PDB file of C-alpha atoms in Angstrom:
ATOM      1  CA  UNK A   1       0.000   0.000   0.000  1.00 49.00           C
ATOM      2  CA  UNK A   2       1.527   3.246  -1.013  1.00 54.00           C
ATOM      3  CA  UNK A   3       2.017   5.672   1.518  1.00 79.00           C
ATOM      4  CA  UNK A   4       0.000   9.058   2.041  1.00 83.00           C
ATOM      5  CA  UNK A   5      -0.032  11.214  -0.229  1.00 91.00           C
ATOM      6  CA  UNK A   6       0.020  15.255  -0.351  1.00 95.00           C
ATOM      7  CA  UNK A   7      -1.182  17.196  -2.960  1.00 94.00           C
ATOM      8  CA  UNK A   8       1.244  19.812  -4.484  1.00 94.00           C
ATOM      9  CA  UNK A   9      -0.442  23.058  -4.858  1.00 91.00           C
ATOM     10  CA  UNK A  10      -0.246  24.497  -8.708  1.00 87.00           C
ATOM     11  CA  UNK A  11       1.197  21.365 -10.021  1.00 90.00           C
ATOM     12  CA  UNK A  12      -2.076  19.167  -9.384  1.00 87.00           C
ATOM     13  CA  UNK A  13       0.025  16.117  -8.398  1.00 93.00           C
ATOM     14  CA  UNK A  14       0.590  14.220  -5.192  1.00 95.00           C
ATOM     15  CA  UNK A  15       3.673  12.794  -3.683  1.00 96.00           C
ATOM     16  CA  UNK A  16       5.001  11.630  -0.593  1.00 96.00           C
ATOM     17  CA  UNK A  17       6.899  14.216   1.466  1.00 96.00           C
ATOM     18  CA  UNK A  18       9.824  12.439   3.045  1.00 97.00           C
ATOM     19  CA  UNK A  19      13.330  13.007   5.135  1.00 97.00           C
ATOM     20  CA  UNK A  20      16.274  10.951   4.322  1.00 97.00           C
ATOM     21  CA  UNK A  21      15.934   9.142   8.170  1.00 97.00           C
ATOM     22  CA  UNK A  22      12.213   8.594   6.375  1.00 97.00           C
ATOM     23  CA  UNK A  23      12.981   6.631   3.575  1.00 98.00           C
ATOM     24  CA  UNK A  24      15.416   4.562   5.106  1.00 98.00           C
ATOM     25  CA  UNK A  25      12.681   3.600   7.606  1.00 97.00           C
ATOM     26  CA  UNK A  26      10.500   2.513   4.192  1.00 98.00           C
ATOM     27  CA  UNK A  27      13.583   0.529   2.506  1.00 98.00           C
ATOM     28  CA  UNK A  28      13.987  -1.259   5.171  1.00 98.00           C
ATOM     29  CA  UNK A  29      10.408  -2.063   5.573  1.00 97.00           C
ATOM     30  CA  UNK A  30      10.282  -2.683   2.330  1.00 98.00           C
ATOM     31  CA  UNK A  31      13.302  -5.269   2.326  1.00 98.00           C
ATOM     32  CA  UNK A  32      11.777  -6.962   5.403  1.00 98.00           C
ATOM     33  CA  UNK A  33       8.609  -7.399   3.312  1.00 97.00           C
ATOM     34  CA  UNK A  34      10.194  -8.671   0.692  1.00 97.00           C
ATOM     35  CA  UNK A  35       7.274  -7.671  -1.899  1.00 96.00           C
ATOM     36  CA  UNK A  36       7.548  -5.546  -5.232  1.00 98.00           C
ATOM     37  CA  UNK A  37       7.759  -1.452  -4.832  1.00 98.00           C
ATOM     38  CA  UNK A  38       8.327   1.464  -6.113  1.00 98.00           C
ATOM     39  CA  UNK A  39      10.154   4.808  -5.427  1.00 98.00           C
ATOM     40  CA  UNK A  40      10.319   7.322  -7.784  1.00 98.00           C
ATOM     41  CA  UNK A  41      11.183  11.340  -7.755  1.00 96.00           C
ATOM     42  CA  UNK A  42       9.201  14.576  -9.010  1.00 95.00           C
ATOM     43  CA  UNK A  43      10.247  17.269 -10.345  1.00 91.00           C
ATOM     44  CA  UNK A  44       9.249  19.454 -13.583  1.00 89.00           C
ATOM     45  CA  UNK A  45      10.129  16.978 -15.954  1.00 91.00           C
ATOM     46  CA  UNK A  46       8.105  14.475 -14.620  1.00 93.00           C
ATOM     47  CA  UNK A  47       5.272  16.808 -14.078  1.00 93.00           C
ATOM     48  CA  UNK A  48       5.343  17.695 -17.194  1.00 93.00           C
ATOM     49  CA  UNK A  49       4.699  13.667 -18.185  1.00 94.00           C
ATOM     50  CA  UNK A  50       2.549  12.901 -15.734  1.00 94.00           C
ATOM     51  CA  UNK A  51       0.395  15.593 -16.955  1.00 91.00           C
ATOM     52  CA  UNK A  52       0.597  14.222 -20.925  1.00 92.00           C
ATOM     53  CA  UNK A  53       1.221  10.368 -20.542  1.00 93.00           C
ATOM     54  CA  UNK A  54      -1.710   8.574 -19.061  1.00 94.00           C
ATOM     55  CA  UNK A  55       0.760   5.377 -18.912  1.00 95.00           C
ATOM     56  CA  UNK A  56       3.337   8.017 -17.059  1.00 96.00           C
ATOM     57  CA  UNK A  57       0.560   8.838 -15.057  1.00 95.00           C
ATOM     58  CA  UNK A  58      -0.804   5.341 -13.778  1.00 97.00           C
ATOM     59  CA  UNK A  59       2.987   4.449 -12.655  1.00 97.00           C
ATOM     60  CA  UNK A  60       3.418   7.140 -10.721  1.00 97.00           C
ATOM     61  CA  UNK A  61      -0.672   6.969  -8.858  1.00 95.00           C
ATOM     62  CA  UNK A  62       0.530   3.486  -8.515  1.00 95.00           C
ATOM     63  CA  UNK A  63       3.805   3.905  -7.379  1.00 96.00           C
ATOM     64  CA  UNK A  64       4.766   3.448  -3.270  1.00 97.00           C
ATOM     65  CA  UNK A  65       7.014   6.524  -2.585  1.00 97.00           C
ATOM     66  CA  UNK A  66       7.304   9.359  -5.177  1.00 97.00           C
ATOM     67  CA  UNK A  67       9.902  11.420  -3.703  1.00 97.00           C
ATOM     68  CA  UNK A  68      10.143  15.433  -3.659  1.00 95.00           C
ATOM     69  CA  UNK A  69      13.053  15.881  -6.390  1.00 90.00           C
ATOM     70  CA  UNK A  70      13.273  19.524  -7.931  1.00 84.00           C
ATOM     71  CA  UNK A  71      13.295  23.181  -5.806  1.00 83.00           C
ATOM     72  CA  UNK A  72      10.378  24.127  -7.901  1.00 86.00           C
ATOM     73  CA  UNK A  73       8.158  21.143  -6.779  1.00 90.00           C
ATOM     74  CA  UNK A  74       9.745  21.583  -2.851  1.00 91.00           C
ATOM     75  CA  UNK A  75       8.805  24.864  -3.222  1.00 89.00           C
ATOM     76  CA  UNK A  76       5.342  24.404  -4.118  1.00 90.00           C
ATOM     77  CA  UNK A  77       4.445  21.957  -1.921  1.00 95.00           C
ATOM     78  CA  UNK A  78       6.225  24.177   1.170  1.00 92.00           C
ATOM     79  CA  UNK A  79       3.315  26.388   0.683  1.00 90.00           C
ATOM     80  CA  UNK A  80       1.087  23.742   2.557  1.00 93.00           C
ATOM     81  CA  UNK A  81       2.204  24.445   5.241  1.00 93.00           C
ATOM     82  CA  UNK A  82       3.148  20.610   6.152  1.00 93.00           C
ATOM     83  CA  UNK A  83       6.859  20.383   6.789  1.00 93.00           C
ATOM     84  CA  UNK A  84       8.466  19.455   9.958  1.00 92.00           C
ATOM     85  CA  UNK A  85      11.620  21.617  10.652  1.00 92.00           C
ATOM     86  CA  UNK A  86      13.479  23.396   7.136  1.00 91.00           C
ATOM     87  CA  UNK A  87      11.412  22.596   3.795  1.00 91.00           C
ATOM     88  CA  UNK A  88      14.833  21.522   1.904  1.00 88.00           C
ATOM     89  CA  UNK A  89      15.059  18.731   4.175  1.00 92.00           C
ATOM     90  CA  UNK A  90      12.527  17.129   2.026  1.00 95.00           C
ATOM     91  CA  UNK A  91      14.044  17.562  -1.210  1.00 91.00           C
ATOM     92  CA  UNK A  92      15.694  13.679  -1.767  1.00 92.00           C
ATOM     93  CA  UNK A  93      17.369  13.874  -5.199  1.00 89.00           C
ATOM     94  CA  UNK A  94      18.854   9.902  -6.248  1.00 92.00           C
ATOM     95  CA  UNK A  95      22.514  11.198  -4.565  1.00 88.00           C
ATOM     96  CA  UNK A  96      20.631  12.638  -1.536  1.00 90.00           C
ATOM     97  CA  UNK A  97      20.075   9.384  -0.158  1.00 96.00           C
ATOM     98  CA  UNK A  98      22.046   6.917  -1.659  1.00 96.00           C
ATOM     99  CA  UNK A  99      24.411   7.463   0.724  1.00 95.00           C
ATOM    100  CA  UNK A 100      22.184   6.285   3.523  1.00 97.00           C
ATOM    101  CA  UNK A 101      21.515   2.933   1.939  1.00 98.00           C
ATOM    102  CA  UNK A 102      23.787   1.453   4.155  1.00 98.00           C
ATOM    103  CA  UNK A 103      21.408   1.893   7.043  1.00 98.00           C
ATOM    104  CA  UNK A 104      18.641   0.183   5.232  1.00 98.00           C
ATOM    105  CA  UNK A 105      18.222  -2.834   7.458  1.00 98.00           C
ATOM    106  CA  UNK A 106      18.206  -6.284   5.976  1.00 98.00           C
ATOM    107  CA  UNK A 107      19.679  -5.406   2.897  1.00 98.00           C
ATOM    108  CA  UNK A 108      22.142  -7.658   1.126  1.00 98.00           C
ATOM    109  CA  UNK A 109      21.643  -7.832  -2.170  1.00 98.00           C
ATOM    110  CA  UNK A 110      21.547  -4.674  -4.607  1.00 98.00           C
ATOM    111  CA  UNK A 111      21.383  -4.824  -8.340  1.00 98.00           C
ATOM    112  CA  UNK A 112      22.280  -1.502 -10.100  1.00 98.00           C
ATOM    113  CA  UNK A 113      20.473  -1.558 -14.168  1.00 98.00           C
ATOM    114  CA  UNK A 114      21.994   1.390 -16.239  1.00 97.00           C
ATOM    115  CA  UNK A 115      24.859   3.705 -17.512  1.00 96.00           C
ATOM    116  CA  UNK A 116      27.969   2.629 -19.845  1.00 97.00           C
ATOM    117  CA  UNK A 117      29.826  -0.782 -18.603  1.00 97.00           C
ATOM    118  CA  UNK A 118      32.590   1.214 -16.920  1.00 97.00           C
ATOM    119  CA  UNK A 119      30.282   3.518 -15.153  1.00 97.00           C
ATOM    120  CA  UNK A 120      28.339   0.914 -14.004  1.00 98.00           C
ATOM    121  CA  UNK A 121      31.284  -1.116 -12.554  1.00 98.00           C
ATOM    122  CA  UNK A 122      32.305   2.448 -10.959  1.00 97.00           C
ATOM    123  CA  UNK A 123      28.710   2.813  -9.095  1.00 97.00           C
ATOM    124  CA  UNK A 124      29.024  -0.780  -7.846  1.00 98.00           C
ATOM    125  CA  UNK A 125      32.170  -0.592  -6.075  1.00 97.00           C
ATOM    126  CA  UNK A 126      31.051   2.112  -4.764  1.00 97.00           C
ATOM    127  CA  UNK A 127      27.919   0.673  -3.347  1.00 98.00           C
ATOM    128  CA  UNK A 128      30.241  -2.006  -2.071  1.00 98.00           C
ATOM    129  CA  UNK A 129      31.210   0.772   0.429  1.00 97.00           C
ATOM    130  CA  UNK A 130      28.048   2.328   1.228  1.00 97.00           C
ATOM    131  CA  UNK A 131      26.824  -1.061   2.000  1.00 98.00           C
ATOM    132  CA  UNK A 132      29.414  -3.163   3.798  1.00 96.00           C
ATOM    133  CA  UNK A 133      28.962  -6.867   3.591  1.00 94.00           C
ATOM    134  CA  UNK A 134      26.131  -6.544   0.554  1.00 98.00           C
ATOM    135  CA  UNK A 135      26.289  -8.377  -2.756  1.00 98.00           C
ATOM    136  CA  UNK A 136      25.838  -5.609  -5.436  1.00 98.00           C
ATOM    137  CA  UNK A 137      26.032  -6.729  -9.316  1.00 98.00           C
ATOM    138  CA  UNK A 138      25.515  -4.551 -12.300  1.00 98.00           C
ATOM    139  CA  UNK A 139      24.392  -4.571 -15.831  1.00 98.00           C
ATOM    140  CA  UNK A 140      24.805  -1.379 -18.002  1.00 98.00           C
ATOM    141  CA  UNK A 141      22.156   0.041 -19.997  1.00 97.00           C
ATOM    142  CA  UNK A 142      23.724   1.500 -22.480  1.00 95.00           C
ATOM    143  CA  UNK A 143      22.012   0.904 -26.042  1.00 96.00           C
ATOM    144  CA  UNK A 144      18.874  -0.683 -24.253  1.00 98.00           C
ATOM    145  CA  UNK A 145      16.785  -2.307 -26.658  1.00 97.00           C
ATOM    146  CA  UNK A 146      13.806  -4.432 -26.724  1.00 97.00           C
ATOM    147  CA  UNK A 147      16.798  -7.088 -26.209  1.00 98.00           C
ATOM    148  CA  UNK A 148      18.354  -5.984 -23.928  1.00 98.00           C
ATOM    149  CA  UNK A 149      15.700  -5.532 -22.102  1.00 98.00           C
ATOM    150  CA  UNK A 150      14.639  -9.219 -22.155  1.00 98.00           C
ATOM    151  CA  UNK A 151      18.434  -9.651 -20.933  1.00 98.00           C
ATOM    152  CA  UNK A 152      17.749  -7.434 -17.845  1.00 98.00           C
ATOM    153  CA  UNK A 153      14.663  -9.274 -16.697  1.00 98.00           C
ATOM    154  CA  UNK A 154      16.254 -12.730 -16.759  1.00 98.00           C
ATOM    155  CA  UNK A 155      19.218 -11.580 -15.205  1.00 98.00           C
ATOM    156  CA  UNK A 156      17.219 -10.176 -12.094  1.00 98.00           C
ATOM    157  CA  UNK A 157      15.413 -13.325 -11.626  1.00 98.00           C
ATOM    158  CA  UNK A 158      18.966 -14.976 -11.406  1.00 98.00           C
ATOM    159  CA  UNK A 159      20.765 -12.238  -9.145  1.00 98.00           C
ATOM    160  CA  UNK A 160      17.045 -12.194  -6.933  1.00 98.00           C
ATOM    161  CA  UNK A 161      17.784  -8.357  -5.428  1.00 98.00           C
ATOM    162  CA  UNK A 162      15.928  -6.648  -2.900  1.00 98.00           C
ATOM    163  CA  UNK A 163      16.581  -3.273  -4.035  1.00 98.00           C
ATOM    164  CA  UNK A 164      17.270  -2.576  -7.743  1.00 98.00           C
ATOM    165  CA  UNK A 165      18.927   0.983  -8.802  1.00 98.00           C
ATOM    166  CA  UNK A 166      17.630   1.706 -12.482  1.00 98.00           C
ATOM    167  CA  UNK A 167      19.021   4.553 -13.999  1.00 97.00           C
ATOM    168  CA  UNK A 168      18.092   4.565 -17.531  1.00 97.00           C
ATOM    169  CA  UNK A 169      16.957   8.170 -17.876  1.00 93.00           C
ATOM    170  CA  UNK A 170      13.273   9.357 -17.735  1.00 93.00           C
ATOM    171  CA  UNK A 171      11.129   8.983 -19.038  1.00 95.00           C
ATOM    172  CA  UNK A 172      12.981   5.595 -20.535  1.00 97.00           C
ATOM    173  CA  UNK A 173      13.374   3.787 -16.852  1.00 98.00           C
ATOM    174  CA  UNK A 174       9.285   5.027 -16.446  1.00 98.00           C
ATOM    175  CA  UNK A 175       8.471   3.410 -19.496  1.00 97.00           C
ATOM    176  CA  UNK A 176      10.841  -0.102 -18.762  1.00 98.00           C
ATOM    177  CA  UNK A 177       9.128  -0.187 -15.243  1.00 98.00           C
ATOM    178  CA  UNK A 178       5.459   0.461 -16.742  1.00 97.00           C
ATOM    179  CA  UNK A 179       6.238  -2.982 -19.080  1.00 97.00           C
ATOM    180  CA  UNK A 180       7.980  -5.001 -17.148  1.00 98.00           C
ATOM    181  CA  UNK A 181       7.634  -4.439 -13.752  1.00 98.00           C
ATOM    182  CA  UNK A 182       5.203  -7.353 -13.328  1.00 97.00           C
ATOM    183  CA  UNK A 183       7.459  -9.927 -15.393  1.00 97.00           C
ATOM    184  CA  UNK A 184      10.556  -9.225 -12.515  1.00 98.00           C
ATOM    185  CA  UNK A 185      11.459 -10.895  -9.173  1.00 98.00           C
ATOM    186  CA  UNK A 186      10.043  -9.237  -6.207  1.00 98.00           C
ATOM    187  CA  UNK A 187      12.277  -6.274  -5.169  1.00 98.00           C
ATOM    188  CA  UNK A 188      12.403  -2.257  -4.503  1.00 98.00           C
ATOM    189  CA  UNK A 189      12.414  -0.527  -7.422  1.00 98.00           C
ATOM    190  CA  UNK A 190      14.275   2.845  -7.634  1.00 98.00           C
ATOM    191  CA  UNK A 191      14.365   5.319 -10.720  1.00 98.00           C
ATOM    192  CA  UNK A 192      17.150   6.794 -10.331  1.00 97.00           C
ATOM    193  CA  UNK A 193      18.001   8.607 -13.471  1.00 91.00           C
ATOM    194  CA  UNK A 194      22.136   9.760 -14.144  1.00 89.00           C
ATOM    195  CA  UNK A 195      22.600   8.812 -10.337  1.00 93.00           C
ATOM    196  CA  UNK A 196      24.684   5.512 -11.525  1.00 96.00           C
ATOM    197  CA  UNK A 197      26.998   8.108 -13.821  1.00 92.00           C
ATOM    198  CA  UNK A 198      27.113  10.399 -10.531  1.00 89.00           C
ATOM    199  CA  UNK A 199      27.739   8.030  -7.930  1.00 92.00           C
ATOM    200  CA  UNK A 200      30.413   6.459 -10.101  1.00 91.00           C
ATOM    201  CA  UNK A 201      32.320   9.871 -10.283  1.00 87.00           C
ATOM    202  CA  UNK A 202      31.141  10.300 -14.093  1.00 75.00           C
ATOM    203  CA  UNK A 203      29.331  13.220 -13.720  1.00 69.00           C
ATOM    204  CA  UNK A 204      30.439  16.306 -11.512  1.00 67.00           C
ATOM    205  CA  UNK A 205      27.617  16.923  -9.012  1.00 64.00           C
ATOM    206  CA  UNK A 206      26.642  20.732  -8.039  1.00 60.00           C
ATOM    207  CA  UNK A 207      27.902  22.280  -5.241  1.00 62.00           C
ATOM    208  CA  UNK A 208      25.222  21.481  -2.069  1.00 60.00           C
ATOM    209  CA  UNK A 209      24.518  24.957  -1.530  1.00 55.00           C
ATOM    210  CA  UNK A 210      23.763  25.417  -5.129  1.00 58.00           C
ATOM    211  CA  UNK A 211      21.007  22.503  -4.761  1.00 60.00           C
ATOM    212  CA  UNK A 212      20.196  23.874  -1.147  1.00 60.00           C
ATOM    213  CA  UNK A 213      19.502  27.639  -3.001  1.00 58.00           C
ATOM    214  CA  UNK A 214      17.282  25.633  -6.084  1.00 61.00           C
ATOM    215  CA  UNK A 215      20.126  26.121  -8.724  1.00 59.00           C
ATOM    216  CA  UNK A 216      21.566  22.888  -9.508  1.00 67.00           C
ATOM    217  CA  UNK A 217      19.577  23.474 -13.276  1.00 57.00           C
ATOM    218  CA  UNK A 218      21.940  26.211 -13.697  1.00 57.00           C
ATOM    219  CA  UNK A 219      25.347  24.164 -12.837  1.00 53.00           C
ATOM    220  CA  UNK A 220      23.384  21.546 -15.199  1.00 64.00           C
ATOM    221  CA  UNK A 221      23.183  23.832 -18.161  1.00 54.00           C
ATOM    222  CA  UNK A 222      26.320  25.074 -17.936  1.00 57.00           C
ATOM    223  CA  UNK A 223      27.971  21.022 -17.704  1.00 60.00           C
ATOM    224  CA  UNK A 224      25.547  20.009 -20.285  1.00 62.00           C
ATOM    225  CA  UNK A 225      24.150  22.391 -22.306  1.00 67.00           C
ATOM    226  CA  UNK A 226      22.322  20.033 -25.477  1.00 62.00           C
ATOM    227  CA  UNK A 227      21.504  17.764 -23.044  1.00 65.00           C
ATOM    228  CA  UNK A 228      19.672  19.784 -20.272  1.00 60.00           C
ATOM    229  CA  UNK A 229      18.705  22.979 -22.477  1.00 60.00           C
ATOM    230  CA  UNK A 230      14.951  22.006 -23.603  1.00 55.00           C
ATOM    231  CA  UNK A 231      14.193  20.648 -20.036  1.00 61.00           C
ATOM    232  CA  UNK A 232      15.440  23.847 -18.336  1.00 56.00           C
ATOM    233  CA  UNK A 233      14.363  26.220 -20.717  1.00 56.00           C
ATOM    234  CA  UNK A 234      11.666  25.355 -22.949  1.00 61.00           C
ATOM    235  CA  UNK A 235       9.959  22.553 -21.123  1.00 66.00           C
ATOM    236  CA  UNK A 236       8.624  24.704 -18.155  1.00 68.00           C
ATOM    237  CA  UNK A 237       6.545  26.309 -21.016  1.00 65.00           C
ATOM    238  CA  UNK A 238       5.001  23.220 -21.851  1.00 64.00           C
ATOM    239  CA  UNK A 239       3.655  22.303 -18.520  1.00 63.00           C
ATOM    240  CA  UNK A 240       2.493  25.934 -17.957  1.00 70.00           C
ATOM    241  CA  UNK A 241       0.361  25.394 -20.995  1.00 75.00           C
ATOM    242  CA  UNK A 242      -0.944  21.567 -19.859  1.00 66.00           C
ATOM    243  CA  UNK A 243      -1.857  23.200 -16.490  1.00 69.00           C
ATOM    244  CA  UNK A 244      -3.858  26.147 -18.411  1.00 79.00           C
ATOM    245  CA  UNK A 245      -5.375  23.748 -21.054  1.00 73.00           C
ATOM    246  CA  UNK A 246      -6.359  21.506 -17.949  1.00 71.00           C
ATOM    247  CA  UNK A 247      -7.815  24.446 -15.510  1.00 65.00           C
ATOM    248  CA  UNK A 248     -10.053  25.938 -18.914  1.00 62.00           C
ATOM    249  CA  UNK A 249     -11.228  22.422 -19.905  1.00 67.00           C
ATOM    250  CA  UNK A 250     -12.853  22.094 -16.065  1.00 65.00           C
ATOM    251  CA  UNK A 251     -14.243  25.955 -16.240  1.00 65.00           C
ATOM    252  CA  UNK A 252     -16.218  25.938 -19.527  1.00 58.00           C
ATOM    253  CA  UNK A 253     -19.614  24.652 -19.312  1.00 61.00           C
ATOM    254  CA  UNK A 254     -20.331  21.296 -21.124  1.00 59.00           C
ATOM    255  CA  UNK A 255     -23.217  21.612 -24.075  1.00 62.00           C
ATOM    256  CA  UNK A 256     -26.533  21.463 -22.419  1.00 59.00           C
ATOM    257  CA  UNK A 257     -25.502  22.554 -18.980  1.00 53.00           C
TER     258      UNK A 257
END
């Protein structure tokens, strides 16, 4: 059963508000459970797709934990009113909490689904060290295909994780997770977007005051320019139009009323 959710004014979306201290309490519930979950993270982007993908849309109502990732989306829901102690304690990007995983009780055995082969042997030693004693295997995901794909669910079933990292991009890991996620072996399921490139040392992360001040799109922009620019500049206008086309479709009167 998914946890309560909060609605996030503006954005007309829920998700679950959580510390770091939080979701490890979850994990580890979730490991000692030993069912099939969820977690994933909003921010704009995913707005945006929640808002224009009904598929999008049913994986993340469905989902157990949807984290608050992205100032903008902290910021909005801060207006409720609802947090305990300093609003930015909510915000859990992937690299917030990864490096609590090794408080997670119970867990032992981490796969990690994603990022070029190097990277991905990068992220798993270093998950070696967050999590002392645990089994963590990897399988890049660079050039997924329907293949490859295939390739991924068979080799869960044989490595039998309780916690699985995949970080295949959005909306790509979204769309792997909305096919497949009842064809794998009972586990936690994380999106975790470029954290396997990040935790592996592959990509420079911002400063933490930058993300503490709601800027880490501008230290993205200027890292990656082509790959961020549409999301950080153009995409915001998109979901400002979804959320105007949706608020006018529910104020004009239906024929005959």
């Amino acid at each position: 059963m998914a946890l309560d959710r909060q609605r996030i004014p503006v954005l007309e979306v829920d998700a679950t508000p959580l510390r770091v201290p939080d979701l490890v309490a979850e994990l580890s519930r979730f490991v000692e459970e030993g069912s099939t979950r969820t977690v994933l993270g909003h921010n704009l982007h995913s707005v945006t797709l929640t808002l224009s993908d009904e598929g999008f849309r049913d994986l993340y109502q469905r989902s157990d934990v949807v984290l608050l990732d992205g100032a903008p989306v902290l910021w909005l829901w801060g207006r409720t009113g609802k947090a305990e102690g300093p609003v930015m304690d909510y915000r859990l990007g992937t690299t917030d909490w990864l490096p609590a995983l090794g408080q997670v009780r119970g867990l032992e055995r981490i796969a990690v689904i994603g990022a070029g082969a190097e990277a991905n042997a990068a992220a798993v030693r270093q998950l070696e060290l967050v999590v002392p004693g645990a089994r963590v295997a990897g399988l890049p995901g660079e050039g997924w295909n329907g293949d490859l794909e295939e390739r991924a669910v068979e080799w869960l079933h044989g490595q039998r994780p309780q916690l699985v990292l995949l970080g295949l991009g959005m909306p790509l890991q979204e769309e792997v997770l909305q096919r497949r996620l009842a064809d794998m072996p009972p586990a936690t399921y994380c999106a975790v977007g470029g954290a396997i490139e990040q935790l592996a040392g592959f990509q420079k992360l911002a400063p933490r005051w930058l993300g503490r001040m709601g800027l880490e799109w501008a230290w993205r922009l200027l890292l990656h320019p082509r790959r961020v620019a549409y999301r950080v500049l153009g995409e915001p206008w998109v979901l400002l139009w979804l959320l105007g086309s949706r608020r006018l479709k529910r104020t004009v009167p239906r024929p005959g009323k």
